[in-house]
Structure formats: C-alpha cells, structure tokens
XYZ file of C-alpha atoms in Angstrom:
684
model
C -10.491 -49.675 -47.827
C -12.004 -46.938 -45.670
C -12.639 -47.736 -41.955
C -15.047 -45.607 -39.931
C -13.980 -43.905 -36.709
C -16.523 -45.905 -34.692
C -15.078 -49.129 -36.026
C -11.530 -48.124 -35.016
C -12.687 -47.168 -31.484
C -14.503 -50.486 -30.977
C -11.472 -52.449 -32.151
C -9.125 -50.556 -29.766
C -11.454 -51.118 -26.807
C -11.655 -54.847 -27.529
C -7.831 -55.108 -27.693
C -7.425 -53.350 -24.322
C -9.987 -55.588 -22.607
C -8.345 -58.687 -24.036
C -4.905 -57.545 -22.769
C -6.171 -56.808 -19.243
C -7.975 -60.160 -19.081
C -4.886 -62.034 -20.220
C -2.561 -60.161 -17.803
C -4.894 -60.718 -14.847
C -4.707 -64.474 -15.422
C -0.898 -64.531 -15.109
C 0.223 -66.194 -11.881
C 1.927 -64.101 -9.163
C 5.664 -64.696 -9.317
C 6.900 -66.764 -6.440
C 10.583 -66.059 -6.920
C 10.244 -62.284 -7.076
C 8.820 -59.952 -4.414
C 9.108 -56.478 -2.880
C 10.462 -55.962 0.622
C 9.710 -52.784 2.582
C 12.081 -52.225 5.514
C 11.584 -49.494 8.172
C 14.400 -47.407 9.685
C 12.790 -44.706 11.877
C 12.308 -44.589 15.622
C 9.434 -42.758 17.308
C 9.965 -39.063 17.980
C 8.290 -36.011 19.418
C 6.621 -33.761 16.847
C 5.311 -30.231 17.338
C 1.982 -28.688 16.518
C 2.411 -26.452 13.516
C 5.443 -28.401 12.271
C 5.797 -28.626 8.520
C 7.098 -31.758 6.747
C 7.282 -33.779 9.959
C 8.890 -37.167 9.203
C 6.362 -39.981 9.836
C 8.215 -42.916 8.290
C 11.479 -43.779 6.573
C 11.740 -47.047 4.657
C 13.617 -48.772 1.847
C 11.977 -50.793 -0.911
C 13.973 -53.753 -2.375
C 13.302 -56.378 -4.975
C 13.976 -59.984 -3.897
C 14.766 -61.347 -7.311
C 17.052 -60.417 -10.129
C 14.715 -58.059 -11.859
C 13.728 -54.492 -11.223
C 10.226 -54.027 -9.908
C 7.622 -51.305 -10.101
C 5.954 -50.098 -6.898
C 2.393 -49.201 -7.766
C 1.013 -48.129 -4.421
C 1.972 -47.721 -0.774
C -0.941 -47.921 1.606
C -0.897 -46.921 5.272
C -3.496 -46.838 7.984
C -3.480 -45.205 11.394
C -2.059 -47.419 14.111
C -4.508 -48.726 16.697
C -5.222 -46.046 19.278
C -4.113 -43.206 16.968
C -5.702 -41.188 14.192
C -4.863 -38.603 11.580
C -6.662 -35.685 13.224
C -4.576 -32.538 12.937
C -2.706 -33.793 9.865
C -2.937 -31.554 6.817
C -1.152 -33.336 3.975
C 1.144 -36.318 3.392
C 4.115 -36.281 0.992
C 6.174 -39.216 -0.337
C 9.753 -38.502 -1.330
C 12.605 -40.661 -2.643
C 16.386 -40.404 -2.427
C 17.427 -41.054 -6.032
C 20.361 -38.680 -6.561
C 23.786 -38.890 -4.915
C 26.129 -36.096 -3.864
C 27.724 -36.008 -7.306
C 24.390 -35.415 -8.941
C 24.355 -38.882 -10.469
C 21.922 -41.680 -9.662
C 22.526 -42.885 -6.144
C 21.708 -41.952 -2.573
C 22.968 -39.271 -0.165
C 20.392 -39.234 2.622
C 18.495 -36.320 1.079
C 15.001 -37.108 -0.140
C 14.974 -34.734 -3.060
C 12.522 -36.383 -5.424
C 8.814 -35.837 -4.752
C 6.832 -38.927 -5.680
C 3.443 -37.784 -4.353
C 2.502 -34.448 -2.779
C -0.324 -33.143 -0.595
C -2.130 -36.443 -0.244
C -4.998 -35.971 2.167
C -5.894 -38.817 4.516
C -9.325 -40.384 4.157
C -10.966 -42.370 6.954
C -7.638 -42.658 8.799
C -5.904 -44.133 5.748
C -3.534 -42.709 3.197
C -2.469 -44.198 -0.118
C 0.340 -43.115 -2.430
C 0.119 -44.081 -6.102
C 3.733 -44.037 -7.190
C 4.658 -45.945 -10.343
C 8.162 -45.855 -8.897
C 10.813 -48.193 -10.293
C 12.665 -50.239 -7.630
C 16.172 -51.544 -8.375
C 18.227 -54.268 -6.746
C 20.045 -51.849 -4.417
C 16.780 -50.555 -3.036
C 15.178 -47.106 -3.039
C 15.074 -45.023 0.203
C 11.628 -43.510 0.782
C 10.350 -40.954 3.282
C 6.787 -40.118 4.334
C 6.222 -36.620 5.748
C 3.145 -34.734 6.880
C 2.133 -31.190 7.882
C 0.765 -30.853 11.405
C -1.835 -28.169 11.964
C -1.156 -25.401 14.479
C -4.408 -26.223 16.255
C -3.759 -29.960 16.418
C -4.925 -31.519 19.681
C -1.979 -31.955 22.026
C -0.688 -34.163 23.395
C -1.642 -37.038 21.088
C -0.010 -40.060 19.421
C 0.147 -40.789 15.745
C 1.661 -43.618 13.715
C 1.459 -45.386 10.347
C 0.535 -49.049 9.997
C 1.419 -50.953 6.832
C -1.661 -52.218 5.060
C 0.254 -55.055 3.365
C -2.679 -56.572 1.603
C -3.428 -53.279 -0.104
C 0.106 -52.472 -1.277
C 0.821 -53.471 -4.846
C 3.877 -54.004 -7.037
C 4.711 -55.716 -10.339
C 7.573 -56.793 -12.586
C 7.692 -56.641 -16.372
C 7.664 -59.852 -18.467
C 9.596 -60.393 -21.711
C 6.311 -60.769 -23.550
C 4.316 -58.416 -25.650
C 0.649 -58.554 -26.337
C -1.266 -56.080 -28.405
C 1.768 -53.798 -28.585
C 2.177 -53.585 -24.787
C 4.635 -55.095 -22.329
C 2.972 -57.586 -20.010
C 3.465 -57.215 -16.216
C 3.054 -59.703 -13.440
C 2.044 -58.760 -9.886
C 4.485 -59.589 -7.117
C 3.967 -59.939 -3.374
C 4.820 -57.075 -0.992
C 6.305 -57.862 2.432
C 7.469 -55.672 5.287
C 10.461 -56.535 7.410
C 12.396 -54.931 10.243
C 10.917 -52.807 12.986
C 7.312 -51.696 12.870
C 6.471 -48.177 11.793
C 7.100 -45.925 14.795
C 4.520 -44.162 16.958
C 5.089 -40.419 17.315
C 3.918 -37.980 19.958
C 2.570 -34.539 19.017
C 3.079 -31.781 21.585
C 2.475 -28.055 21.590
C 5.712 -26.306 20.665
C 7.255 -23.102 21.860
C 6.595 -20.462 19.219
C 7.162 -16.751 18.795
C 3.847 -15.187 17.869
C 4.371 -12.001 15.883
C 1.801 -9.526 14.671
C 2.368 -6.713 12.206
C 0.774 -3.462 13.383
C -0.894 -1.370 10.706
C 0.070 2.285 10.424
C -1.229 5.060 8.161
C -1.967 3.725 4.700
C 0.312 6.333 3.102
C 2.819 8.941 4.187
C 5.484 11.100 2.585
C 9.107 11.935 3.249
C 11.802 14.075 1.702
C 15.514 13.755 1.086
C 17.601 13.292 4.244
C 14.586 12.905 6.523
C 15.479 10.957 9.654
C 13.751 8.125 11.459
C 10.664 7.392 9.378
C 8.741 4.330 10.598
C 8.748 1.652 7.885
C 7.316 -1.227 9.894
C 5.904 -2.096 13.317
C 5.291 -5.487 14.875
C 4.722 -7.065 18.258
C 6.260 -10.373 19.378
C 5.321 -12.632 22.281
C 6.233 -16.197 23.338
C 3.413 -18.715 22.975
C 4.228 -20.147 26.410
C 5.769 -18.997 29.652
C 9.409 -19.528 28.700
C 11.322 -16.537 27.282
C 12.611 -16.777 23.714
C 15.653 -15.239 22.040
C 15.013 -13.242 18.856
C 18.254 -13.368 16.859
C 17.332 -11.944 13.446
C 14.569 -10.170 11.579
C 14.021 -10.016 7.830
C 11.944 -7.372 6.047
C 11.168 -7.328 2.337
C 9.817 -4.612 0.060
C 6.446 -5.255 -1.536
C 6.690 -1.910 -3.329
C 9.678 0.201 -4.245
C 13.370 -0.135 -3.519
C 15.173 -0.465 -0.171
C 18.023 1.687 -1.510
C 15.800 4.734 -0.878
C 16.834 4.339 2.779
C 20.433 5.134 3.669
C 20.351 3.704 7.189
C 18.133 0.945 8.597
C 17.463 0.543 12.328
C 15.530 -1.901 14.500
C 14.087 -0.371 17.678
C 12.413 -2.023 20.669
C 10.179 -0.906 23.533
C 12.159 -2.109 26.567
C 9.902 -0.733 29.311
C 6.535 -1.709 27.813
C 5.499 1.953 27.599
C 4.009 1.658 24.124
C 6.882 3.616 22.522
C 10.182 2.226 21.326
C 13.236 3.545 23.177
C 16.294 1.434 22.319
C 18.119 0.588 19.093
C 18.569 -3.188 18.806
C 20.527 -2.930 15.558
C 21.831 -0.003 13.576
C 22.986 -0.062 9.945
C 21.311 -3.317 8.935
C 22.465 -4.950 5.704
C 20.454 -5.142 2.516
C 20.213 -8.050 0.114
C 19.479 -6.806 -3.342
C 16.928 -4.070 -3.789
C 14.097 -5.713 -1.867
C 15.413 -7.226 1.397
C 16.762 -5.893 4.699
C 18.411 -8.248 7.192
C 18.762 -7.465 10.878
C 21.220 -10.256 11.679
C 23.548 -8.645 14.219
C 21.243 -7.755 17.073
C 22.812 -6.127 20.105
C 24.110 -8.792 22.531
C 23.474 -11.571 20.027
C 19.696 -11.238 20.276
C 16.815 -9.755 22.198
C 15.106 -11.785 24.936
C 11.341 -11.657 24.484
C 9.513 -12.390 27.726
C 6.166 -10.739 27.055
C 4.322 -8.975 24.248
C 6.960 -6.537 22.975
C 6.793 -3.724 20.426
C 9.433 -3.442 17.662
C 9.820 -0.773 14.993
C 11.852 -0.646 11.821
C 13.022 2.886 11.146
C 15.089 4.399 8.394
C 16.898 7.555 7.364
C 15.926 8.690 3.894
C 18.764 9.008 1.415
C 19.711 11.998 -0.712
C 18.689 10.294 -3.954
C 15.887 7.896 -4.798
C 15.849 4.629 -6.716
C 12.052 4.655 -6.709
C 9.416 7.105 -5.537
C 7.701 4.785 -3.094
C 8.446 2.037 -0.590
C 6.321 -0.418 1.377
C 7.983 -2.952 3.640
C 6.657 -6.103 5.288
C 7.872 -8.555 7.901
C 9.091 -11.644 6.031
C 10.881 -13.859 8.551
C 12.559 -14.296 11.916
C 15.176 -16.421 13.635
C 14.233 -17.513 17.145
C 15.937 -19.773 19.674
C 15.174 -21.323 23.004
C 17.002 -19.355 25.616
C 18.272 -22.400 27.538
C 19.204 -24.833 24.772
C 19.696 -22.658 21.688
C 17.327 -24.914 19.753
C 15.480 -23.276 16.893
C 11.924 -22.201 17.583
C 9.099 -21.812 15.114
C 7.426 -18.455 14.573
C 4.168 -17.185 13.140
C 3.381 -13.836 11.513
C -0.067 -12.277 11.404
C 0.382 -9.820 8.569
C -1.130 -6.336 8.340
C -0.550 -3.660 5.691
C 2.381 -1.385 6.472
C 2.625 2.271 5.461
C 3.428 3.018 1.842
C 5.922 5.876 1.784
C 6.205 8.327 -1.099
C 9.452 10.217 -1.516
C 10.037 13.748 -2.724
C 13.187 15.736 -3.258
C 12.053 18.558 -0.991
C 9.251 19.866 1.143
C 6.639 22.234 -0.287
C 5.139 25.545 0.858
C 1.827 27.127 -0.066
C 1.279 30.804 0.750
C -2.258 32.170 0.534
C -4.305 35.085 1.933
C -4.836 35.052 5.695
C -7.932 33.472 7.171
C -9.117 36.686 8.898
C -10.209 39.449 6.473
C -8.477 42.791 7.118
C -10.692 45.891 6.693
C -9.630 49.152 5.131
C -7.551 51.128 7.620
C -6.516 54.675 8.369
C -2.904 54.582 9.568
C -1.631 57.399 11.791
C 1.708 58.979 11.023
C 4.393 58.331 13.637
C 2.824 55.066 14.859
C 2.723 51.348 14.182
C -0.474 50.442 12.401
C -2.881 47.637 13.127
C -2.679 44.609 10.826
C -2.827 45.790 7.217
C -2.401 42.424 5.452
C -2.249 38.791 6.426
C -0.943 35.696 4.747
C -1.141 32.021 5.557
C 1.782 29.605 5.179
C 1.123 25.860 4.920
C 4.009 23.379 4.876
C 3.675 20.070 3.079
C 5.876 16.971 3.052
C 7.692 18.191 6.138
C 8.489 21.382 8.050
C 9.643 24.404 6.051
C 12.080 27.144 7.027
C 11.115 30.546 5.540
C 14.156 32.775 5.189
C 12.912 35.685 3.020
C 9.642 37.542 2.486
C 9.433 40.172 -0.263
C 6.643 42.766 0.003
C 5.424 45.354 -2.485
C 3.549 48.556 -1.645
C 1.067 49.313 -4.403
C 0.144 52.994 -4.611
C 1.955 55.715 -2.655
C 4.659 54.181 -0.469
C 6.511 57.365 0.564
C 4.826 57.501 3.969
C 5.874 53.912 4.866
C 9.055 53.733 6.902
C 9.155 49.938 7.244
C 6.906 46.880 7.446
C 6.853 44.407 10.328
C 5.794 40.755 10.222
C 4.138 39.172 13.267
C 3.343 35.572 14.182
C 0.614 35.180 16.801
C 1.320 38.722 17.999
C 5.080 38.189 18.288
C 7.422 40.124 16.022
C 9.168 37.853 13.526
C 11.218 40.484 11.741
C 11.341 43.846 9.992
C 11.047 44.259 6.240
C 13.123 47.225 5.104
C 13.746 48.965 1.827
C 17.450 48.208 2.108
C 16.771 44.468 2.478
C 14.540 44.219 -0.566
C 15.633 41.940 -3.398
C 15.138 43.116 -6.977
C 11.429 43.400 -7.741
C 10.407 44.013 -4.127
C 9.814 47.288 -2.259
C 10.552 45.850 1.185
C 12.454 42.717 2.140
C 12.529 40.641 5.332
C 15.578 38.379 5.768
C 15.550 35.808 8.560
C 18.182 33.689 10.231
C 18.342 29.924 9.890
C 15.195 28.336 11.399
C 13.890 31.688 12.640
C 10.504 31.080 10.985
C 9.795 27.331 10.696
C 6.335 26.225 9.580
C 5.420 22.775 10.889
C 4.093 20.188 8.459
C 0.320 20.198 8.129
C -0.063 23.400 10.182
C -1.451 26.578 8.650
C 0.411 29.508 10.192
C -1.165 32.963 9.914
C 1.248 35.884 9.725
C 0.318 39.562 9.950
C 1.950 42.583 8.307
C 1.883 45.958 10.019
C 3.419 49.280 8.966
C 5.529 51.855 10.701
C 4.289 55.152 9.239
C 6.439 58.282 9.029
C 5.533 61.474 10.897
C 4.753 64.495 8.777
C 8.163 65.862 9.745
C 9.754 62.664 8.336
C 7.913 62.725 5.028
C 4.560 61.219 5.935
C 1.758 62.686 3.863
C -1.882 62.675 4.907
C -4.133 61.159 2.242
C -1.564 58.776 0.736
C -3.298 55.546 -0.312
C -1.515 52.221 -0.621
C -2.054 48.460 -0.537
C 0.251 45.714 0.787
C 1.127 42.798 -1.525
C 3.182 39.729 -0.667
C 5.368 39.424 -3.736
C 7.678 36.482 -3.042
C 8.588 34.021 -0.305
C 11.803 32.008 -0.198
C 12.114 28.865 1.896
C 14.135 25.705 2.374
C 13.162 22.288 3.642
C 13.816 22.126 7.361
C 14.792 18.450 6.981
C 16.240 18.269 3.486
C 17.855 21.749 3.634
C 17.011 22.057 -0.067
C 15.618 25.297 -1.475
C 12.015 24.660 -2.431
C 9.500 26.080 -4.856
C 6.869 28.169 -3.101
C 3.343 28.468 -4.440
C 2.039 31.984 -3.740
C -1.576 32.947 -4.328
C -2.569 36.538 -5.114
C -2.169 38.312 -1.764
C -3.080 42.019 -1.925
C -4.664 43.974 0.906
C -7.475 46.477 0.680
C -6.364 50.076 0.112
C -5.302 51.879 3.289
C -4.953 55.626 3.911
C -2.331 57.647 5.779
C -3.643 60.255 8.241
C -1.826 62.644 10.582
C -4.753 62.858 13.016
C -7.206 60.085 13.856
C -10.331 59.460 15.869
C -10.159 57.279 18.960
C -13.902 56.839 19.605
C -17.477 58.138 19.292
C -19.669 57.561 22.383
C -23.122 58.352 23.784
C -22.609 61.373 26.068
C -26.202 61.805 27.285
C -26.774 61.527 31.015
C -30.445 60.657 30.445
C -30.956 56.942 31.135
C -32.436 54.596 28.571
C -36.172 54.145 28.930
C -36.851 57.749 29.881
C -39.987 59.407 28.511
C -39.845 61.220 25.189
C -39.255 64.913 26.010
C -41.383 67.810 24.713
C -40.397 71.147 23.201
C -36.874 72.268 22.253
C -34.696 69.458 23.602
C -31.319 67.738 23.241
C -32.418 64.728 21.179
C -28.914 63.223 21.287
C -25.469 63.923 22.756
C -22.188 62.446 21.420
C -18.646 62.534 22.741
C -15.899 62.465 20.105
C -12.305 61.638 21.152
C -9.151 61.841 19.032
C -5.848 60.000 19.375
C -2.680 61.754 20.418
C -0.134 62.225 17.658
C 3.400 63.477 17.135
C 2.838 65.179 13.814
C 4.119 68.617 14.746
C 5.136 69.984 11.341
C 3.211 73.272 10.846
C 1.506 72.659 14.161
C 0.019 69.535 15.662
C -2.546 67.943 13.387
C -6.153 68.074 14.555
C -9.573 66.988 13.264
C -12.257 69.340 11.899
C -15.807 68.228 11.095
C -17.263 69.307 7.760
C -20.441 67.214 7.841
C -22.403 65.274 10.464
C -25.547 63.209 9.814
C -28.135 62.025 12.329
C -30.714 59.243 11.945
C -33.999 59.684 13.832
C -36.156 56.679 14.689
C -39.401 57.868 16.309
C -42.972 56.692 16.825
C -45.869 58.819 18.076
C -43.610 61.876 18.044
C -44.043 64.947 15.823
C -41.035 67.185 15.051
C -40.885 70.741 13.727
C -38.748 70.546 10.584
C -37.474 74.073 11.229
C -36.528 73.324 14.815
C -33.394 71.167 14.394
C -29.904 72.389 15.335
C -26.334 71.299 16.175
C -23.998 72.809 18.728
C -20.841 72.133 20.682
C -21.880 71.522 24.266
C -19.040 73.749 25.424
C -20.964 76.736 23.936
C -24.696 76.156 23.440
C -25.254 79.749 22.324
C -23.872 79.058 18.853
C -26.131 76.663 16.951
C -25.749 75.386 13.411
C -29.124 75.768 11.677
C -27.927 74.902 8.189
C -29.297 71.393 7.520
C -31.643 69.374 5.354
C -34.235 66.811 6.443
C -34.595 63.696 4.257
C -36.052 60.242 4.352
C -33.669 57.399 5.169
C -33.329 57.065 1.384
C -32.137 60.701 1.152
C -35.334 62.095 -0.367
C -35.842 65.721 0.902
C -38.779 66.337 3.224
C -40.342 69.778 2.593
C -43.320 69.673 4.991
C -43.321 71.737 8.204
C -43.501 68.663 10.428
C -42.041 65.192 10.337
C -42.524 61.951 12.254
C -41.295 58.347 11.930
C -37.786 57.603 10.578
C -35.727 60.298 8.817
C -32.335 61.978 8.567
C -31.012 65.426 9.501
C -27.795 66.310 7.660
C -25.526 69.232 8.608
C -23.179 69.715 5.642
C -21.454 73.054 6.552
C -20.417 72.385 10.133
C -16.919 73.827 9.730
C -18.221 77.206 8.549
C -21.303 77.339 10.772
C -19.591 79.183 13.597
C -19.668 76.325 16.116
C -16.378 74.923 17.407
C -16.030 71.826 15.184
C -12.295 71.275 15.742
C -10.918 68.631 18.106
C -7.275 68.838 19.051
C -5.063 65.740 19.236
C -5.775 63.682 22.342
C -8.874 65.702 23.220
C -12.657 65.227 23.392
C -15.684 67.330 22.472
C -19.420 66.750 22.960
C -21.829 67.626 20.160
C -25.554 67.977 20.757
C -28.304 67.301 18.198
C -31.200 69.652 19.001
C -34.878 69.146 18.035
C -38.235 70.851 18.586
C -40.819 68.186 19.508
C -44.353 69.417 18.927
C -46.354 66.468 20.276
C -45.848 63.130 22.014
C -48.330 60.249 22.023
C -48.930 58.011 24.996
C -46.743 55.199 23.644
C -44.211 57.361 21.851
C -40.530 56.365 21.388
C -37.412 58.081 20.037
C -33.734 57.291 19.494
C -31.168 59.279 17.506
C -27.940 57.900 16.032
C -24.853 59.687 14.707
C -24.009 57.945 11.406
C -20.374 57.058 10.713
C -21.036 55.412 7.361
C -18.865 56.401 4.427
C -20.190 59.662 2.986
C -22.427 60.402 5.975
C -19.532 61.947 7.899
C -16.885 64.290 6.501
C -13.878 65.651 8.332
C -10.533 67.294 7.708
C -7.092 66.197 8.866
C -5.306 69.534 9.111
C -2.512 71.607 10.562
C -1.708 75.221 9.850
C -0.294 74.439 6.393
C -2.194 71.366 5.149
C -5.776 70.131 5.106
C -7.028 66.792 3.757
C -10.717 65.912 3.478
C -11.982 62.381 4.332
C -15.505 60.947 4.133
C -15.006 57.968 6.472
C -13.545 57.039 9.838
C -11.663 53.886 10.853
C -13.813 52.464 13.649
C -15.413 49.021 14.157
C -18.960 50.454 14.290
C -21.031 52.545 11.885
C -23.595 54.254 14.170
C -23.386 55.778 17.651
C -26.742 55.689 19.437
C -27.828 58.168 22.066
C -30.469 57.557 24.760
C -33.475 55.450 23.783
C -36.621 57.235 24.979
C -39.842 55.332 25.660
C -43.037 57.030 26.961
C-alpha cells in the first residue's frame, strides 16, 4: 500500500509529541542526583587576560548510574557583573597522562566555547556524560583590555536552572526514555575574583618604505622596526623577540641582528643580539639578548637588521613582529604584551647592482678645438646606479672621423679630473680606454652623475692637422657592484657627440670697439657706422710659422629707420690704416636678395666677400687684436631716425683661414657663444 509523504510526516510528529508527554510525566528520581562541588579560591585577574579561570568544579552522580548533565547555569554574584568579559568557555578533564580516559589536571576537552553572557547570566548546554568518579570541569573567560579596573567578578550557581537526567531501561517509540534528576551544589561557594590593570609591554610596529631592493652581500638592511614601552611606571625586561616572514624566505639573510636606540636619539646605536637563530624558513628568534634581556623604561626604538646572503632562496622578503617574552624586573613574573601591527618593508633581492649610462643632461655644442691645448667639454654622459652604488672601473671611448690629432681624452666629474683615456689603455674595439682603481669612480644609488669628456689636441708639430673633424662616442662601460663586488651588466644608450673640428689658430672674442656711447644721434655723411675689435687666442703651433687667422669674408647687418644710405658709399678698413678701404661688396635684403637701387633704408646686409685680397690688413696674429671699421655714406637723417650695425658670426656669414706659411684651411664659422656683435645704437 502506498503512503503519502504528508501522512508519514504527521505520524512521526504525533509519535514525538506522545514520547515527550510520556517522559515529562515520569517522576524525578529521588535516589539519584547530581552534585556539583567547587574547588577554586578567589584570585586576582588582569585586564586583557585570556582564558582567566573563573570556576573549577567536579560533577558527580549520587546513585549507581551514570548521569547526563544538560546545562550549567551561572549568574553574576551580588555586587558584581560581567562587564568587561568577552567570552566564556567550559572545558573538561577527560583524558589522563597516558592518553586514556581519566584525569591529569589538564582541561583539554572543550565542551562549550565563546559563550557570551546575557543579562549578567551565562548558560552552558553540555550534554556531557557524568560517571561515578566525577568529571572535573573548568569555566574560563576572556577579559577585555579596556575592562574597568579595579572591579570584582564572580559566578553564582543558579541551581534551579541547572538540569541533568539519567537514562531508564525503557524504550518508547524507538527512543530511550530519560528521567530528570536533581542538581545540588556542595562545598565552598564559587569564588569572587578581582580584576586589576596589569603591567604590559605596549609595542608598535613602525612602517617603513613599502618596497626596497638589495643585492648579494649587502650589509645592514632594515627588515623591521618597532617601539616598545611599559604600560605603567615600572620598567620591564624584554627577554626575547620573534619575527616571522609573511613573504619570502628568511634564508635570504645570512646574519640577523637586533638593534636598540639606547640614548633616545631616534636612531639605533647598539646591537642587542647578533646572529639570531632561525626556525624553519619563516621564523627568526632573538632569544639570547645581551645581558639576559633589555630593560625598557620608556618608549624605545628597536630595529631588526640583516646582512644579505650570497645566494637567494626567494626573490623577496617581508618580516613582521610575531611575539615577545617580557618579565617583571623585580619578580621575574611573565608580563603580557600587545602589538599594534603596521606593514613592514617588502625587500626584493637581486644578484647585483645595475648601471644605466645615457647622454649627459647638458647639450654640448659643436666645438673648434685648438691644437696644443685641452679642449672644452666635447661630450657628456650620465651614469645612474640602481639597486645600490656602482663602481665604474673602465670607460671605452671611440673617436669617429679623423682621430690623428687627438693625443688623449680626459674624463671629469664636476670639474675634477677622474682619469685619462689613452690609446694604450684601450680594450679591443675601443680607440681610447680609461682604467680606474678600485672605488675610484663610485656612483651612488639613485644619483645621476654627469661626467664630461675633454680632449688633449696635438700641436701641428706633433701631428695635429687643422680641419680634422671627429665625434666622441662612449663605446663601453665596465662596472662592479660596490656592495656585491659582482661584475654587472651596463645598459648604454647611444652616446655620440656633435662633430668637432681641429684648428691651429682660434678666435678669443669679437667686441664693440666704438667709443661713441649708445643713444648718440645718427651721424650724417661718410661715417664709421660700426667698429669691431677681434682678438685671437695664443697658440703654440709653430710648425712653418705660428698659425694666425685671416678673414676672407665679413658680413654686416644694418637696422635703420629714417636714415637713407648711398649704396655706393659702403666700405671696410682696418682701423690701423684707414687709407686702404675695401669697396668690393654687395648690398642685399636680410633674405639675401640683391639691392640694385642707388639708395637704401630700413634693414639690409652689406657683404664683403674678398677681404683677404682687398689690400686691407685682414690677418690677426696669435694672441693679438685688430679693429675693423664698417664705413657708410648717410645721405639723410629724419628727426626720429635710428641705426645699429651688427657683425654677423652666423655660419656662412663669416669666412676665415687658419694658416701658417705652409698650410691654409678655410672655415665658415667661429666657436663663440654669440652669433652677432653689435656696435653703438644711434638714436636721433
């Protein structure tokens, strides 16, 4: 016959109700009961204490049968309350020392955990079997750190609300019937305890950089920082410190140290323990502190430092403060501690430091380099060390183009000579090589060092040749880690200078030589429209006579308003002999378009392109000066007229020869920091 699910459910419910009604009508056994006996005296507890013992008791049956303890029920004693109590636990001692059923004074079996008090009462539902020998029970509680102190606390047996039962040899509806039994308490009352504020060591991890890097054999990296202070006025003795790794492997560190700031300066100064032991790959134990421990009297800074090993078990490591051992200085009693955690630095490990070499930060213009002298900076490069300081011990330099005039190259750091790169010191593939001693050129981590390269140029008697063009290229750099001592790979960007030119004579300066002050009226008639002093550098290029400078072409820019010039009235002469005037010129617009009219005004150019053959003295000896005068015939001047004339030094506007009695080299530019020399500004 088929029975519906609803019919089965109704039948089961009816059977359960019938069983409970029948069991409830059974009389309470008078010959069987449960005795609860107390064994604990009152004690002093500490704020913040975990698993503080509130009560110890033993439950017995009074008859010949085992009983079942259903519930233990406690209330706060009169005049006390459960403020400051976190959780209650009930434990039983059911296992002896041999691991068999029995007792050994250790309450190893948790019957109920984290029971929160409600309205100053706490109830444990246990279902615990009680035998004839009795079962030892223990009630513990967690006391909050901020519990009000001092205060009293105690448990009071709520006998009428405790319940127990014994099984009967009867079955009904497939279940064993139970009979409730009375619960009595005997012996001393539950004790009253006193909660007081305890001495504690308050520790606080101090956050460092989120990440950092280190290389093989690096010394003294900071792996953790914390401060420690007593909670009260009494000093405390710190006897051990435990750190654990949240990332990585402690075997990356070859030597662990605990440092302390003894003079409260904000920097650690004394090693408390060297060579701490490790436990597995994740724990470091500082258990042998100098003198048996460090006395903490006030807020004190500690640091955990380590020396990086020569091989890595992992490529990162982050440590954290895990535990402490603290004692009272006078009694040696253990003291609680608290840790306020903060993220510690995550270290990343590399085999060696790194070096990046790139073009210098200051652009170097094209230069003319004078034979027999040291040049200005011809090339610059920038060295940046990463993952630690780097020791550069070789720089290889190539000379692209004609290198015959270069005697040697010199490397400078902030204007101080670092070393000389010679042909003899060059490694294969380089033209010049600079070798340095150990730690002669150390680049600090994170610092970009700019280094300059200058040239010593040969005299003409030593093989220097005017007109040689060359460029400087940094070809290779060799370096080692200043900490790891390992050779490192160097990243070198393309570093090639602009082309430079060798000369055997060179200009020192071009200046305004007019004695007429600025603001003077525009003159009328045939006048000196501009005067310019040209000075050359001294040189020691004596082969075939001392080299000197000869002008081939000079160009002048006129800027005039309200002034009319005769286009046939311009001229150029050496002020030392004004009787010889160069009249071979062309007049053009500023865009070099020829002007063919008889007069000109506004802005224009006058170009003398055959100065050397014009008859005027256009040669300037080494270390000498000459003044050249630009002549003009001014036909008319307006009331508000103005005029200023500039000698153009732009490439192509000026042409000159570097020559001695056997050689002559033509150039169309000069190496000066300005492009125009202005004479007097006239204003009517």
